[in-house]
Coordinates of C-alpha atoms in Angstrom, one line a residue:
M1 CA -130.4 66.1 -188.8
G2 CA -130.3 68.6 -191.7
I3 CA -131.8 68.0 -195.1
F4 CA -128.4 67.4 -196.7
S5 CA -127.4 64.9 -193.9
K6 CA -130.7 63.0 -194.4
L7 CA -130.0 62.8 -198.2
V8 CA -126.5 61.5 -197.6
S9 CA -127.8 59.0 -195.1
K10 CA -130.4 57.8 -197.5
V11 CA -127.9 57.4 -200.4
K12 CA -125.5 55.4 -198.1
S13 CA -128.3 53.1 -197.0
E14 CA -129.2 52.1 -200.6
S15 CA -127.7 48.7 -201.4
N16 CA -126.2 47.9 -204.8
V17 CA -129.3 45.7 -205.4
D18 CA -131.6 48.7 -204.6
I19 CA -129.7 50.7 -207.2
A20 CA -129.8 47.9 -209.7
L21 CA -133.6 47.7 -209.3
Q22 CA -133.9 51.4 -209.9
L23 CA -131.8 51.1 -213.0
F24 CA -133.9 48.2 -214.3
E25 CA -137.2 50.0 -213.6
S26 CA -136.0 53.2 -215.2
Q27 CA -135.8 51.4 -218.6
G28 CA -139.5 50.6 -218.8
I29 CA -141.4 50.2 -215.6
G30 CA -140.9 53.5 -214.0
G31 CA -140.6 54.3 -210.3
T32 CA -138.4 56.3 -208.0
I33 CA -134.8 56.9 -209.2
G34 CA -132.3 57.8 -206.5
T35 CA -129.2 60.0 -206.8
R36 CA -126.7 57.2 -207.5
A37 CA -129.0 55.6 -210.1
K38 CA -129.4 58.9 -211.9
A39 CA -125.6 59.4 -211.9
I40 CA -125.1 55.9 -213.4
I41 CA -127.8 56.5 -216.1
S42 CA -126.2 59.8 -217.1
D43 CA -122.9 58.0 -217.5
C44 CA -124.4 55.3 -219.8
Q45 CA -124.6 55.6 -223.5
S46 CA -127.5 53.3 -224.1
R47 CA -130.3 51.3 -222.6
Q48 CA -128.2 48.2 -222.9
D49 CA -125.4 49.9 -220.9
V50 CA -127.9 50.7 -218.1
L51 CA -129.2 47.1 -217.9
L52 CA -125.7 45.7 -217.9
R53 CA -124.7 48.0 -215.1
A54 CA -127.8 46.8 -213.2
I55 CA -126.7 43.2 -213.6
E56 CA -123.1 44.1 -212.5
L57 CA -124.4 45.7 -209.3
C58 CA -126.1 42.5 -208.3
G59 CA -122.7 40.8 -208.1
P60 CA -121.2 37.8 -209.9
N61 CA -123.3 35.2 -208.2
P62 CA -126.7 36.5 -207.2
I63 CA -128.7 34.2 -205.0
D64 CA -131.4 36.2 -203.3
A65 CA -134.8 36.5 -205.0
K66 CA -134.6 40.3 -205.4
S67 CA -131.3 40.1 -207.2
L68 CA -132.4 37.2 -209.3
Y69 CA -135.5 39.2 -210.3
V70 CA -133.4 42.1 -211.5
V71 CA -130.8 40.0 -213.3
S72 CA -133.2 37.7 -215.0
H73 CA -135.4 40.5 -216.3
C74 CA -132.5 42.6 -217.4
Y75 CA -131.2 39.7 -219.5
V76 CA -134.7 39.3 -221.0
W77 CA -134.8 42.9 -221.9
L78 CA -131.4 42.7 -223.4
G79 CA -132.7 40.5 -226.2
A80 CA -131.6 37.5 -228.2
K81 CA -127.9 38.0 -227.7
Y82 CA -128.3 37.4 -224.0
R83 CA -131.0 34.6 -224.3
P84 CA -128.8 31.9 -222.7
Q85 CA -128.2 34.1 -219.6
A86 CA -131.9 34.9 -219.5
I87 CA -132.7 31.2 -219.4
E88 CA -130.1 30.6 -216.7
Y89 CA -131.3 33.3 -214.4
L90 CA -135.0 32.9 -215.0
E91 CA -134.6 29.2 -214.0
K92 CA -132.8 30.4 -210.8
Y93 CA -135.5 33.0 -210.1
I94 CA -138.2 30.4 -210.5
A95 CA -136.3 28.0 -208.2
A96 CA -136.3 30.9 -205.6
G97 CA -140.1 31.1 -205.9
A98 CA -140.5 33.4 -208.9
S99 CA -141.3 36.3 -206.6
W100 CA -139.6 38.7 -204.2
S101 CA -140.8 41.2 -201.5
G102 CA -141.8 43.7 -204.1
T103 CA -144.1 41.4 -206.1
P104 CA -147.7 42.6 -205.9
R105 CA -149.9 40.2 -203.9
D106 CA -153.4 41.7 -204.0
F107 CA -156.5 40.0 -205.3
I108 CA -158.3 42.1 -208.0
D109 CA -162.0 41.7 -208.5
M110 CA -162.6 41.4 -212.3
G111 CA -166.4 41.1 -212.0
G112 CA -167.3 37.4 -211.8
Y113 CA -163.8 36.2 -211.0
S114 CA -160.7 37.5 -209.3
V115 CA -157.1 37.8 -210.4
D116 CA -154.3 36.9 -207.9
Q117 CA -151.5 39.3 -208.7
L118 CA -148.9 37.0 -207.2
S119 CA -149.9 34.2 -209.5
S120 CA -150.2 36.6 -212.5
N121 CA -146.6 37.9 -211.9
R122 CA -145.3 34.3 -211.5
A123 CA -147.0 33.4 -214.8
S124 CA -145.2 36.2 -216.6
V125 CA -141.9 34.8 -215.4
Y126 CA -142.7 31.4 -216.9
H127 CA -143.9 33.2 -220.1
Y128 CA -140.5 34.9 -220.4
L129 CA -138.8 31.6 -219.9
G130 CA -141.0 30.0 -222.5
K131 CA -140.1 32.7 -225.0
A132 CA -136.4 32.3 -224.3
Y133 CA -136.6 28.5 -224.7
E134 CA -138.6 29.0 -227.9
G135 CA -136.0 31.4 -229.3
E136 CA -133.4 28.7 -228.7
Y137 CA -135.6 26.1 -230.5
M138 CA -136.2 24.2 -227.3
F139 CA -139.8 23.7 -228.0
E140 CA -140.7 21.0 -225.5
K141 CA -139.2 23.1 -222.7
A142 CA -141.0 26.1 -224.0
E143 CA -144.3 24.2 -224.0
N144 CA -143.8 23.2 -220.3
A145 CA -143.0 26.7 -219.3
Y146 CA -146.1 28.1 -221.1
R147 CA -148.2 25.4 -219.5
E148 CA -147.0 26.6 -216.1
A149 CA -147.9 30.2 -217.0
E150 CA -151.3 29.0 -218.2
S151 CA -152.0 27.1 -215.0
L152 CA -151.1 30.2 -212.9
C153 CA -153.1 32.6 -215.0
P154 CA -155.8 30.6 -217.0
D155 CA -157.7 33.7 -217.9
F156 CA -154.9 35.0 -220.2
A157 CA -155.4 33.6 -223.7
T158 CA -151.9 34.4 -224.8
Y159 CA -150.4 31.6 -222.7
S160 CA -152.7 29.0 -224.3
V161 CA -151.8 30.4 -227.8
C162 CA -148.1 30.1 -226.9
V163 CA -148.6 26.4 -225.9
A164 CA -150.3 25.8 -229.3
N165 CA -147.5 27.6 -231.1
T166 CA -144.9 25.2 -229.8
F167 CA -146.9 22.4 -231.5
V168 CA -146.9 24.5 -234.7
K169 CA -143.2 24.8 -234.6
R170 CA -142.9 21.0 -234.2
N171 CA -145.2 20.7 -237.2
D172 CA -148.1 19.2 -235.3
L173 CA -150.7 21.6 -236.5
E174 CA -153.6 19.3 -235.7
R175 CA -152.5 19.1 -232.1
A176 CA -152.3 22.8 -231.9
K177 CA -155.8 23.2 -233.3
A178 CA -157.2 20.6 -230.9
Y179 CA -155.5 22.3 -228.0
L180 CA -157.0 25.6 -228.7
N181 CA -160.4 24.1 -229.4
S182 CA -160.3 22.5 -225.9
K183 CA -160.1 26.0 -224.4
K184 CA -163.5 26.9 -225.8
Q185 CA -165.0 25.1 -222.9
T186 CA -163.6 27.5 -220.3
I187 CA -165.5 30.4 -218.7
Y188 CA -162.9 32.7 -220.0
Y189 CA -163.8 31.9 -223.6
K190 CA -167.5 31.8 -223.1
N191 CA -167.5 35.2 -221.3
N192 CA -164.7 36.6 -223.6
V193 CA -162.8 37.7 -220.6
D194 CA -160.2 40.3 -221.6
D195 CA -160.8 39.4 -225.2
Y196 CA -160.0 35.8 -224.5
K197 CA -162.4 34.5 -227.2
T198 CA -161.2 37.0 -229.7
L199 CA -157.5 36.1 -229.3
L200 CA -158.2 32.4 -229.3
N201 CA -160.3 32.5 -232.4
A202 CA -157.7 34.6 -234.2
A203 CA -155.0 32.0 -233.3
L204 CA -157.3 29.2 -234.5
N205 CA -158.0 31.0 -237.8
D206 CA -154.2 31.3 -238.3
I207 CA -153.6 27.6 -237.6
N208 CA -156.5 26.6 -239.9
S209 CA -155.0 28.7 -242.7
K210 CA -151.6 27.1 -242.2
I211 CA -153.2 23.6 -242.4
E212 CA -155.0 24.5 -245.6
K213 CA -151.8 25.8 -247.2
G214 CA -149.7 22.8 -246.0
Y215 CA -147.5 25.0 -243.9
V216 CA -144.2 23.4 -242.6
Y217 CA -142.1 25.2 -240.0
K218 CA -138.4 25.2 -240.8
P219 CA -136.0 26.4 -238.1
R220 CA -133.4 28.9 -239.2
G221 CA -130.0 27.3 -239.2
K222 CA -130.6 25.1 -236.1
S223 CA -131.8 21.6 -235.5
R224 CA -135.1 21.3 -233.5
K225 CA -134.9 20.2 -229.9

C-alpha cells in the first residue's frame, strides 16, 4: 500500500468521536491533529465554533464514556452560557464512571505518598461539576461535588477550599473556617504538599477577614438554592 493509500485509509478509519476529541484537545490540551480535524479547524471562525463542532460530531445523544468526556468538557470550556449543558453531561459522564480508555491510570511517586492519576482525573471532573453548580447558585450540590473531588484527591488543597467557599456563599463563615481548620491535621498540611499549607492558610486568612468585616454574600439576581 502506497503512502497516499495509507493516509486515506487512516482518515477513513477515524470515527466522528475521534475527530471530536482532536478538536477538543486542539483548543488547550494539545495532541495529534488529523487531516479532517485540521480542515474543520480552518473552517471555524473561533474557539467556540471548534468546540461546538466537536459536540456536534459526538451526535445528538452521546452515551459512551469517550463521547461524554468530549461533550461535557467542551461545554465546560464554552463557559457560563453553556453551564446547564455542562452540568447535564458532566453528570452523565460521572454516571459512566468519570473516565474513558484515554484517562491516565499510572501511580506517580511524589516522595512520601503516591498520586493515582485515575482518581486525580476523576476528581477534576467533580471539580468541574462543582464549579458549574456553584455558578448556578446550587451551593449544596456544589459542596457535595467538591467533597467527592476532595475524597478522590485529598492532597489537593483547592478542593477543600472550594468546599469551604460553598459555606461562605451560604453565609456560614464560621463553618467555612472550622472546615479549613480541620484540614490542618492532615499530612498534606503538615508537610505542605504542593503548597497545601500555603493555599489553606491563604483561604483561612480571607475568611477571617470576611468575618471581621461582617461580610454577607449576596447572589446576583438569583435566589440561593
